[in-house]
Amino acid sequence: MAEVGLPESQQKIENKIEETRQRFKNEYVQDSSEKYDSRDVDRLMKDDSLVEGYLAWRMNVVEDALKMIDESLLWRKEYTVNDLTESCIPKWMFETGAVFLHGYDKEGNKLFWFKVKLHLKDAKTFQDKKKYVAFWLESYAKREPGMPLTVVFDMSESGISNIDMEFVKYIISCFKVYYPKFLSKMIMYEMPWIMNAAWKIVKTWLGPEAISKLKFVSKSEIQGFIDPEYLPPHMGGTDSFKYTYPPLPDDDFQSPVCENGPIVSEDESECKDAEMDCKESLESSFNSEVATKPRKVNFSEDSLKPDDLDKGDGCGRLKGVRRPVTTFKGTLLHISPAEELSFGSKDTEKKCLIILSNVTKHHVAFKVRTTAPEKYRVKPSNSSCEPGTSMDIVVSLHGGFQASPQDRFLVMAAEMEQNSGAALTELAQFWKEVPKAKVMEHRLRCLVLESPKPNSILSSGSESTLASGTNGHQDLHTTLVRVMAINSRLEQKLDMCLWIQKLLMTLVSFLMVFSFSTMYLMWTSYS
């Protein structure tokens, strides 16, 4: 009977989905075509799982699901969710690390972290914070459609100044209305007792199903939900992960860098001096140890030519450029090195090699982007690689710049048609048309090599000054953000103290009036 009942149940769901679509089209879309983003409406009409998610969250009641869909699509248009990029969000929000994706719970759900102590209530930034959360959720929904999230509110070292009930209500609405079925559970870690009353209010916003997903845990209990390998030390875990921005390549979801995000392309037209870099020689070991079988190197119009490999720079061969020894094995390209490009202060340490190996049966277009295009020259930065061949990309520092651990590189690759050419004009058009889902991305960070220890205090001091000058701007910005945050907290605490003072004065006045009234009544009764 169960086998017979299953198709009938599935048929009922399909009928509900079709009914929901038809009613939404007739009752909500027909009157005003500009009410929603047309992309959201098209997706609703084509994606069965999306409609099924709304129905399941509303117990398969079509009327309730329609109201939820209406509210969700209105929100998506108001916040332009389909077009949200990192450039739409203030950079300092990413830099604070108050929100990020990292690690998994015991059920394999991605962890969505909220560092409550880093959040301060501010009406001026409230809208940006809403977009910030929407950006993270939409990015995750596109990369992992249908995969639920576990939200972790880390309330360590937080207090009353960090409470923002409107913001909490918005986050709950995101999972309750805008992203149905995305919430696996919501873990509240070490909630201060002073917030108990506030969270009683929060429960009224959740509803029965969502309340069952709310978990209040202490340090001794959280490992029942998350293994120590994904818990920071202050939670009793062993995870040494430190949030940074721009993201490191060790966590794909640390910060979903998008096409219009902080990683920017190098402008080929401004790189005339880079042509001289391409003519400098590389050690012959680049080609002799790449693979166990001979490797064919595919050169594009702006890549290194065979003649260039044999030329000297007038001072002998470059000894600081060595072949990478680690490899990242992607679906389209194998990339060497796997994680880091090493740069030093010496002239021989200012060039690195990236080797891309095409492991497909088709042409693969690639481009290399960097967070610091003013520092680096990448040759070639935009080209294609033939099937079964490899390409050498030279990354060099120029203009007296120094590498920084904050610098990042992004290698993007996508499969092309067999007869596609490698001309820059054709590649530019290709990258405009290729779907993002078909683009492979891999990130590389910079490793700054330590300089030899100086022989004198004077040289040590000069190097220290140079290092501090390189990172001084960033340190000043970080310090300023912290000072502003501390100042805001102090202001809120002062406001709270003044409010408590007024309350106490009111209570004292009331008690005095009550006492005098009681004494007067007693005196009149004895008289």
Coordinates of C-alpha atoms in Angstrom, one line a residue, residues 85-338:
T85 CA 27.0 42.5 -4.9
E86 CA 29.8 43.2 -2.5
S87 CA 30.2 46.7 -4.0
C88 CA 26.6 47.5 -2.8
I89 CA 27.6 46.9 0.9
P90 CA 29.9 49.2 2.9
K91 CA 33.3 47.6 3.0
W92 CA 33.7 48.1 6.8
M93 CA 30.8 45.6 7.3
F94 CA 32.8 42.8 5.7
E95 CA 35.9 43.9 7.6
T96 CA 34.3 43.6 11.1
G97 CA 33.7 39.9 10.8
A98 CA 30.3 40.2 12.5
V99 CA 28.7 37.8 10.0
F100 CA 30.3 35.0 8.0
L101 CA 29.9 31.4 6.8
H102 CA 32.3 28.8 8.1
G103 CA 32.3 25.1 9.1
Y104 CA 29.5 22.5 9.5
D105 CA 27.4 21.1 12.2
K106 CA 27.1 17.4 13.0
E107 CA 24.4 17.0 10.4
G108 CA 26.5 18.5 7.7
N109 CA 24.7 21.8 7.5
K110 CA 26.7 25.0 6.8
L111 CA 27.2 27.2 9.9
F112 CA 26.1 30.9 9.6
W113 CA 27.8 32.8 12.4
F114 CA 26.6 36.0 14.0
K115 CA 29.1 37.6 16.4
V116 CA 26.7 39.5 18.6
K117 CA 29.3 41.5 20.5
L118 CA 30.4 43.1 17.2
H119 CA 26.8 44.4 16.5
L120 CA 25.8 47.8 17.7
K121 CA 22.4 49.3 17.2
D122 CA 22.6 52.2 14.8
A123 CA 19.6 53.5 12.8
K124 CA 21.9 55.1 10.2
T125 CA 23.3 51.7 9.2
F126 CA 20.2 49.6 9.7
Q127 CA 19.3 49.4 6.0
D128 CA 22.8 48.5 5.0
K129 CA 22.9 45.7 7.6
K130 CA 19.7 44.3 6.1
K131 CA 21.3 44.2 2.7
Y132 CA 24.4 42.7 4.2
V133 CA 22.5 39.7 5.6
A134 CA 20.5 39.4 2.4
F135 CA 23.7 39.3 0.4
W136 CA 25.1 36.4 2.4
L137 CA 21.9 34.4 2.2
E138 CA 21.3 35.0 -1.5
S139 CA 25.0 34.1 -2.3
Y140 CA 24.6 30.9 -0.3
A141 CA 21.2 30.1 -1.9
K142 CA 22.7 30.4 -5.3
R143 CA 25.8 28.3 -4.5
E144 CA 24.0 25.6 -2.4
P145 CA 20.3 25.6 -3.5
G146 CA 18.1 23.7 -1.1
M147 CA 20.9 23.1 1.5
P148 CA 19.8 24.3 5.0
L149 CA 21.9 26.5 7.3
T150 CA 22.5 26.3 11.0
V151 CA 22.6 29.8 12.5
V152 CA 24.9 30.4 15.4
F153 CA 24.4 33.5 17.6
D154 CA 27.7 33.7 19.5
M155 CA 26.7 35.9 22.4
S156 CA 30.1 35.7 24.2
E157 CA 31.1 39.0 25.8
S158 CA 27.9 40.6 24.6
G159 CA 25.5 42.8 26.7
I160 CA 22.5 45.0 26.6
S161 CA 24.3 47.5 24.3
N162 CA 24.4 44.7 21.6
I163 CA 20.6 44.0 21.7
D164 CA 18.8 45.1 18.6
M165 CA 15.4 43.5 18.5
E166 CA 14.5 45.0 15.1
F167 CA 17.6 43.4 13.6
V168 CA 16.9 40.0 15.2
K169 CA 13.3 40.2 14.0
Y170 CA 14.6 40.9 10.4
I171 CA 16.9 37.9 10.5
I172 CA 14.1 35.6 11.7
S173 CA 11.9 37.0 8.9
C174 CA 14.6 36.1 6.4
F175 CA 14.3 32.4 7.3
K176 CA 10.6 32.5 8.1
V177 CA 9.4 34.2 4.9
Y178 CA 12.2 35.0 2.4
Y179 CA 14.2 31.8 2.5
P180 CA 11.7 29.0 3.5
K181 CA 13.1 25.7 4.6
F182 CA 16.7 27.1 4.7
L183 CA 16.8 27.1 8.5
S184 CA 18.1 23.8 10.1
K185 CA 18.4 25.2 13.6
M186 CA 19.2 28.4 15.4
I187 CA 21.8 28.0 18.2
M188 CA 21.9 30.7 20.9
Y189 CA 25.3 30.3 22.6
E190 CA 25.9 31.6 26.2
M191 CA 23.0 34.0 26.2
P192 CA 23.4 36.5 29.0
W193 CA 20.6 36.4 31.6
I194 CA 19.8 40.0 31.0
M195 CA 18.5 39.0 27.5
N196 CA 16.0 36.4 28.8
A197 CA 13.1 38.9 28.7
A198 CA 14.1 40.0 25.2
W199 CA 14.1 36.4 23.8
K200 CA 10.7 35.7 25.2
I201 CA 9.5 38.4 22.8
V202 CA 11.5 36.8 20.0
K203 CA 9.7 33.5 20.5
T204 CA 6.4 35.2 19.7
W205 CA 7.8 36.0 16.2
L206 CA 8.8 32.5 15.3
G207 CA 5.9 30.2 15.2
P208 CA 5.6 26.6 16.4
E209 CA 7.9 25.0 13.8
A210 CA 10.6 27.6 14.1
I211 CA 10.5 27.5 18.0
S212 CA 11.4 23.8 17.8
K213 CA 14.6 24.8 15.9
L214 CA 15.7 27.3 18.6
K215 CA 18.5 25.8 20.8
F216 CA 19.9 27.6 23.9
V217 CA 23.3 26.1 24.7
S218 CA 26.3 26.7 27.0
K219 CA 29.9 25.9 26.5
S220 CA 29.4 22.3 27.9
E221 CA 26.4 21.7 25.6
I222 CA 27.4 23.1 22.2
Q223 CA 29.5 20.1 21.2
G224 CA 26.2 18.1 21.1
F225 CA 25.5 20.1 17.9
I226 CA 28.9 21.0 16.5
D227 CA 32.2 19.0 16.6
P228 CA 35.2 20.7 18.2
E229 CA 37.0 20.9 14.8
Y230 CA 34.5 23.7 13.8
L231 CA 34.3 25.4 17.1
P232 CA 36.7 28.3 18.1
P233 CA 38.8 27.9 21.3
H234 CA 36.6 30.1 23.4
M235 CA 33.8 27.6 22.8
G236 CA 36.0 24.7 23.8
G237 CA 36.9 23.8 20.2
T238 CA 40.1 23.4 18.2
D239 CA 39.3 25.5 15.1
S240 CA 42.0 28.1 14.5
F241 CA 40.0 29.8 11.7
K242 CA 40.4 33.6 11.8
Y243 CA 38.0 35.7 9.7
T244 CA 39.8 37.9 7.2
Y245 CA 38.7 40.1 4.4
P246 CA 39.3 39.7 1.5
P247 CA 38.9 36.0 2.0
L248 CA 41.5 33.3 2.3
P249 CA 41.2 30.2 0.0
D250 CA 40.8 27.8 2.9
D251 CA 37.1 28.2 3.2
D252 CA 34.9 28.5 0.1
F253 CA 32.1 30.3 1.9
Q254 CA 34.2 32.7 4.0
S255 CA 33.2 35.6 1.7
P256 CA 31.6 34.9 -1.6
V257 CA 33.6 37.2 -3.9
C258 CA 31.4 38.0 -6.8
E259 CA 32.0 39.4 -10.3
N260 CA 31.6 43.0 -9.2
G261 CA 33.2 42.5 -5.8
P262 CA 36.5 43.8 -4.4
I263 CA 38.6 41.6 -6.6
V264 CA 39.2 43.7 -9.7
S265 CA 40.6 43.0 -13.1
E266 CA 43.9 44.4 -14.2
D267 CA 43.5 47.0 -17.0
E268 CA 45.5 45.6 -19.9
S269 CA 45.8 49.0 -21.5
E270 CA 47.7 50.4 -18.6
C271 CA 50.3 47.7 -18.5
K272 CA 52.8 48.8 -21.1
D273 CA 55.7 48.4 -18.8
A274 CA 54.7 44.8 -18.2
E275 CA 55.8 43.9 -21.7
M276 CA 59.4 44.2 -20.6
D277 CA 58.8 41.8 -17.7
C278 CA 57.7 39.1 -20.2
K279 CA 61.1 39.3 -21.9
E280 CA 63.0 38.4 -18.7
S281 CA 64.2 34.8 -18.5
L282 CA 62.9 32.0 -16.4
E283 CA 64.8 29.0 -15.1
S284 CA 64.7 25.9 -17.3
S285 CA 63.3 23.9 -14.4
F286 CA 59.9 25.4 -15.1
N287 CA 59.4 23.1 -18.1
S288 CA 61.5 20.1 -17.0
E289 CA 59.6 19.1 -13.9
V290 CA 56.0 20.0 -14.6
A291 CA 54.7 16.4 -15.2
T292 CA 55.9 12.9 -15.8
K293 CA 55.2 13.2 -19.5
P294 CA 56.3 16.1 -21.8
R295 CA 54.1 19.2 -21.4
K296 CA 53.0 21.3 -24.3
V297 CA 53.0 25.0 -23.5
N298 CA 50.3 27.1 -25.2
F299 CA 51.3 30.8 -25.6
S300 CA 48.8 33.5 -26.3
E301 CA 49.6 36.9 -27.9
D302 CA 50.6 38.5 -24.6
S303 CA 52.1 35.5 -22.9
L304 CA 55.8 34.5 -22.8
K305 CA 57.3 33.5 -26.1
P306 CA 59.8 30.7 -26.5
D307 CA 62.5 33.2 -27.3
D308 CA 61.9 35.1 -24.2
L309 CA 62.6 32.1 -22.1
D310 CA 66.2 32.0 -23.4
K311 CA 67.0 35.7 -23.1
G312 CA 68.8 37.1 -20.2
D313 CA 68.2 40.4 -18.4
G314 CA 71.7 41.5 -18.6
C315 CA 72.5 40.3 -15.1
G316 CA 72.1 36.5 -15.6
R317 CA 69.1 34.3 -15.1
L318 CA 66.4 35.0 -12.5
K319 CA 67.3 32.8 -9.5
G320 CA 64.4 33.8 -7.3
V321 CA 61.7 32.4 -9.6
R322 CA 61.1 28.7 -8.9
R323 CA 58.6 26.2 -10.2
P324 CA 55.6 25.7 -7.8
V325 CA 55.6 22.4 -5.9
T326 CA 52.0 22.2 -4.8
T327 CA 48.9 21.8 -7.1
F328 CA 45.2 22.4 -6.7
K329 CA 43.2 19.9 -8.8
G330 CA 40.1 21.7 -10.2
T331 CA 37.4 20.4 -12.5
L332 CA 38.8 22.4 -15.5
L333 CA 42.3 23.4 -14.5
H334 CA 45.0 22.1 -12.3
I335 CA 46.6 25.2 -10.7
S336 CA 50.1 25.4 -9.2
P337 CA 50.8 26.6 -6.6
A338 CA 47.7 25.4 -4.7

